[in-house]
Short mmCIF file of C-alpha atoms in Angstrom, two decimals:
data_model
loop_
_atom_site.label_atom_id
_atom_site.label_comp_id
_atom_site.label_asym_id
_atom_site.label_seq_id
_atom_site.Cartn_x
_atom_site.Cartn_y
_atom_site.Cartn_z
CA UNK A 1 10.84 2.13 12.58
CA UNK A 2 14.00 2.34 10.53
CA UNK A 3 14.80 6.03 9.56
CA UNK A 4 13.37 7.38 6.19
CA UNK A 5 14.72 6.62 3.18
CA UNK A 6 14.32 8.28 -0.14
CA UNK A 7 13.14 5.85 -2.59
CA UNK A 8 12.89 5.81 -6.29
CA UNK A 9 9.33 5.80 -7.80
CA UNK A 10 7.53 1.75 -7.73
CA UNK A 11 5.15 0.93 -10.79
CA UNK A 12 2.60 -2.08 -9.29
CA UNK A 13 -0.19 -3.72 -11.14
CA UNK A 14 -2.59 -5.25 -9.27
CA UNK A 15 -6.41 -5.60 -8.89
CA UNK A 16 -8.81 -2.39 -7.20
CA UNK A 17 -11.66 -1.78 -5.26
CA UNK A 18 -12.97 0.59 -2.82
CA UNK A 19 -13.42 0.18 0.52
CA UNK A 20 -14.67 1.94 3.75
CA UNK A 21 -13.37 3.15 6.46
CA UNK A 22 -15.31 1.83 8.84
CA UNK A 23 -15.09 -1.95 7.70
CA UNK A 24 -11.66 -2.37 6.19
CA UNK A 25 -9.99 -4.40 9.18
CA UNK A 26 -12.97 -6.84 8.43
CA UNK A 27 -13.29 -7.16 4.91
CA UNK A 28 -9.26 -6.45 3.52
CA UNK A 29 -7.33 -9.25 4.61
CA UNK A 30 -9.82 -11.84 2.92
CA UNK A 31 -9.65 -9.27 -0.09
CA UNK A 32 -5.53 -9.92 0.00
CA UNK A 33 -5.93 -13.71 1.09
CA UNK A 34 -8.49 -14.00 -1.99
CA UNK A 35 -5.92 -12.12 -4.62
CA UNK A 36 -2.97 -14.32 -3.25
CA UNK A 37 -4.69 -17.60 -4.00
CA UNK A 38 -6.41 -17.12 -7.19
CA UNK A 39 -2.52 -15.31 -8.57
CA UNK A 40 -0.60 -18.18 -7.04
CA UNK A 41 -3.04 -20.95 -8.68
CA UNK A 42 -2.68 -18.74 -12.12
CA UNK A 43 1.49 -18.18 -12.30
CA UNK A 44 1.46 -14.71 -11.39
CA UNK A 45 3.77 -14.18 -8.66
CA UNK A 46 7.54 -13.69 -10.34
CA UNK A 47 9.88 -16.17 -9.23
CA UNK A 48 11.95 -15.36 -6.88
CA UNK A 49 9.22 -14.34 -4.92
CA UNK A 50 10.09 -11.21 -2.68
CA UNK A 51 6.48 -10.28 -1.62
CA UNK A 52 3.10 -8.33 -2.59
CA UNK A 53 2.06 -4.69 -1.73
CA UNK A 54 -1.50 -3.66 -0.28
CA UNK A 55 -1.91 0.41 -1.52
CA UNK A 56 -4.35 2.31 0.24
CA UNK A 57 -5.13 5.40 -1.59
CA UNK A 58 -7.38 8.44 -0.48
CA UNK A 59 -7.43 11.72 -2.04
CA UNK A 60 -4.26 12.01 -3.67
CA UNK A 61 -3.00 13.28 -7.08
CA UNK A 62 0.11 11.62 -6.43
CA UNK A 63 -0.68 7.97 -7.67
CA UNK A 64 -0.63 8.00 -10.91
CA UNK A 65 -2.14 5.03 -13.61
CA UNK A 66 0.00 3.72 -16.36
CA UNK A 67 -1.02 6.65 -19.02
CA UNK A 68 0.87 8.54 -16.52
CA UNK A 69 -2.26 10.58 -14.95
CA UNK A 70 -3.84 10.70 -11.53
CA UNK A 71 -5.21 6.96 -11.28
CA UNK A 72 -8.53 8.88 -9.24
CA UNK A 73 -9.39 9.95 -13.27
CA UNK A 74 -9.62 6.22 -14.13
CA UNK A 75 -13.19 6.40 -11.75
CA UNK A 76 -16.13 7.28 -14.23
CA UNK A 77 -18.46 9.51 -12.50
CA UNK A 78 -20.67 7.10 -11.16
CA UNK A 79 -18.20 5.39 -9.62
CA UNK A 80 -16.60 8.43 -7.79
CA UNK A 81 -19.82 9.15 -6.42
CA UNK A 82 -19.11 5.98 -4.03
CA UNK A 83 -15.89 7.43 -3.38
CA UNK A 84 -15.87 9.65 -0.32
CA UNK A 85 -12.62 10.05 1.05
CA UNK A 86 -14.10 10.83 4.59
CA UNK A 87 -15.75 7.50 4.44
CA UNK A 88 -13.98 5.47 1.97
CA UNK A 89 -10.45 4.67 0.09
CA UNK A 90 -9.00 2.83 -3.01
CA UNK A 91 -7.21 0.01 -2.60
CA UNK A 92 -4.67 -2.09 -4.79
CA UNK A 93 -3.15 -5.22 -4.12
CA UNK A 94 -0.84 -6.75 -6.19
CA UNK A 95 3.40 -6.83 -7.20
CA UNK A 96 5.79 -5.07 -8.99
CA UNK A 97 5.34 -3.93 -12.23
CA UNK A 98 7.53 -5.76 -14.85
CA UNK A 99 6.33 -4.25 -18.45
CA UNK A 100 3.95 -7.57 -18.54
CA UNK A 101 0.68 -7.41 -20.75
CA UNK A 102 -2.16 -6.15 -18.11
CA UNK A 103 -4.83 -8.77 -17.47
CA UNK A 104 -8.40 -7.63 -17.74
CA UNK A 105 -9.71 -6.10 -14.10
CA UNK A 106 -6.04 -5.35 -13.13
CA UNK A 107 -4.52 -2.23 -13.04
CA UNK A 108 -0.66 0.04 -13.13
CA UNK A 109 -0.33 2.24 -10.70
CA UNK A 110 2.76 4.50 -9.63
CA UNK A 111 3.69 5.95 -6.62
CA UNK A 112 5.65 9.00 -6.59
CA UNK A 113 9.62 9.02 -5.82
CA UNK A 114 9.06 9.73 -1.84
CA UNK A 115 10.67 9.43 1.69
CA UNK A 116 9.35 6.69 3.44
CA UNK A 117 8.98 5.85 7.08
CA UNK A 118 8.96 1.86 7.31
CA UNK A 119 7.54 0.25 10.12
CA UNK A 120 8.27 -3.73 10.64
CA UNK A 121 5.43 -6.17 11.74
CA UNK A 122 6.45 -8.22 14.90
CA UNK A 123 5.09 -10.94 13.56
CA UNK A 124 3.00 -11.77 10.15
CA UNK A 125 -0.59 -12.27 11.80
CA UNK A 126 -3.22 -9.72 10.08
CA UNK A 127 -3.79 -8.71 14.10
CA UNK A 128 -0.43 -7.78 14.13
CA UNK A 129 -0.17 -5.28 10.99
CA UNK A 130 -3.67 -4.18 11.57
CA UNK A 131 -2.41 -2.84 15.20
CA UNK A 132 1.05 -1.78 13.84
CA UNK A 133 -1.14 0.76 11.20
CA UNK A 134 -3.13 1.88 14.60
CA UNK A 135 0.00 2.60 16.48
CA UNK A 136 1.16 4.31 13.41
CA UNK A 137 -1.55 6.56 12.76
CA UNK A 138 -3.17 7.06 16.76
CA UNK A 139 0.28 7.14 18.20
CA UNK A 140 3.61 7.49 16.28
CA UNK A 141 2.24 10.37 13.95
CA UNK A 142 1.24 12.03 17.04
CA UNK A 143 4.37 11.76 19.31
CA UNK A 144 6.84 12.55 16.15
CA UNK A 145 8.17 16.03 15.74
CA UNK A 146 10.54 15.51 13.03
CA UNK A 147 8.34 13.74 10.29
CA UNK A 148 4.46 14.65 8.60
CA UNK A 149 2.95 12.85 6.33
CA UNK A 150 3.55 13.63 2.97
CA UNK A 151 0.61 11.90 0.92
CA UNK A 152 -2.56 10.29 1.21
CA UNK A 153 -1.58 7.31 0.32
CA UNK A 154 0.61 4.28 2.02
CA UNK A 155 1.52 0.66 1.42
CA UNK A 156 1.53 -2.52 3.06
CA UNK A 157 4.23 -4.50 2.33
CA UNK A 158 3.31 -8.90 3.06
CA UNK A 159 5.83 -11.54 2.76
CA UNK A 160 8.95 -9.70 2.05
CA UNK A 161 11.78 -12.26 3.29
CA UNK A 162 13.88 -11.53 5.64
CA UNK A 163 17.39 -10.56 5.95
CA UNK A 164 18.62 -13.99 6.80
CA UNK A 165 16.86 -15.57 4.17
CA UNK A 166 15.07 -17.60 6.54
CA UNK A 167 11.11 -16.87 6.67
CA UNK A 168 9.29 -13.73 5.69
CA UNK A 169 7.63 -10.50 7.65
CA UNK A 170 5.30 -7.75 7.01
CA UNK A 171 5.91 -3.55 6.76
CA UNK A 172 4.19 -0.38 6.32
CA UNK A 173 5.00 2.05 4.69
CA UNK A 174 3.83 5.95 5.30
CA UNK A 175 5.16 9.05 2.83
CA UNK A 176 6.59 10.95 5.15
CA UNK A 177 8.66 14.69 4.77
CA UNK A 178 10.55 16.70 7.34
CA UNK A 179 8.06 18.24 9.82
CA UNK A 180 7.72 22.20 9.36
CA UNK A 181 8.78 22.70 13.34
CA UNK A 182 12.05 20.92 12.88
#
């Protein structure tokens, strides 16, 4: 993990659902896989290219929509119903926001100006970010005195090129804010 860095609020659009808990490792990545292919075939992706985000989003007030409100008040009632944040999540994947007309079934989000922790994937395999978000959340949240979490909601970052300009790795990021005890 690099060290937290304050960064300035991110505007994404993207296409939604809701997923649960308990199946997410399953049924995600072919969610992502699906997005990136049908986007690539349709011009989507800004060139240069420098990556897509995956938002998970549970009961926060934080993430707002593009009229500037909580995007949770974009769920009719119905549809919060399915939403039990014991059980379930939101999810968005998509890029950065660039003022663009929003196709139909996509949606602006924002995430809040926040300190992020930012975790680097060894390598770009899905078993390899979906065990860096386990160690995250079963082990480095756990050993850390210094840093809390400071929303819930994070973000996946996939194919954000590297350094060198040669090839491309995966992140997560977790809001984080100085622990109470330090």
């Amino acid at each position: 993990m690099r060290s937290p860095r304050k960064s300035p609020k991110m505007r994404l659009i993207g296409k939604a659902d809701i997923f649960s808990n308990d199946t997410c490792f399953q049924v995600v990545p072919g969610y992502v896989e699906g997005f990136w292919r049908e986007q690539s075939r349709k011009g989507f992706f800004p060139e240069p290219f420098r990556g897509f985000y995956g938002v998970s989003v549970g009961e926060s007030y934080d993430v707002l929509n593009a009229s500037g409100e909580p995007w949770l008040n974009d769920y009719s009632e119905s549809d919060a119903q399915k939403i039990s944040f014991a059980e379930t999540f939101l999810f968005l994947v998509g890029i950065d926001y660039d003022g663009r007309e929003v196709p139909e079934g996509m949606n602006v989000i924002e995430l809040p100006e926040t300190l992020w922790a930012k975790f680097r994937c060894v390598d770009d395999s899905v078993k390899a970010l979906q065990d860096l978000r386990l160690y995250i959340f079963r082990e480095w949240l756990m050993d850390t005195d210094e840093y809390e979490p400071a929303g819930e909601f994070n973000v996946e970052c996939y194919e954000v090129p590297n350094e060198d300009g040669k090839g491309t790795h995966n992140e997560i990021w977790l809001p984080v804010r100085r622990s109470k005890n330090t």
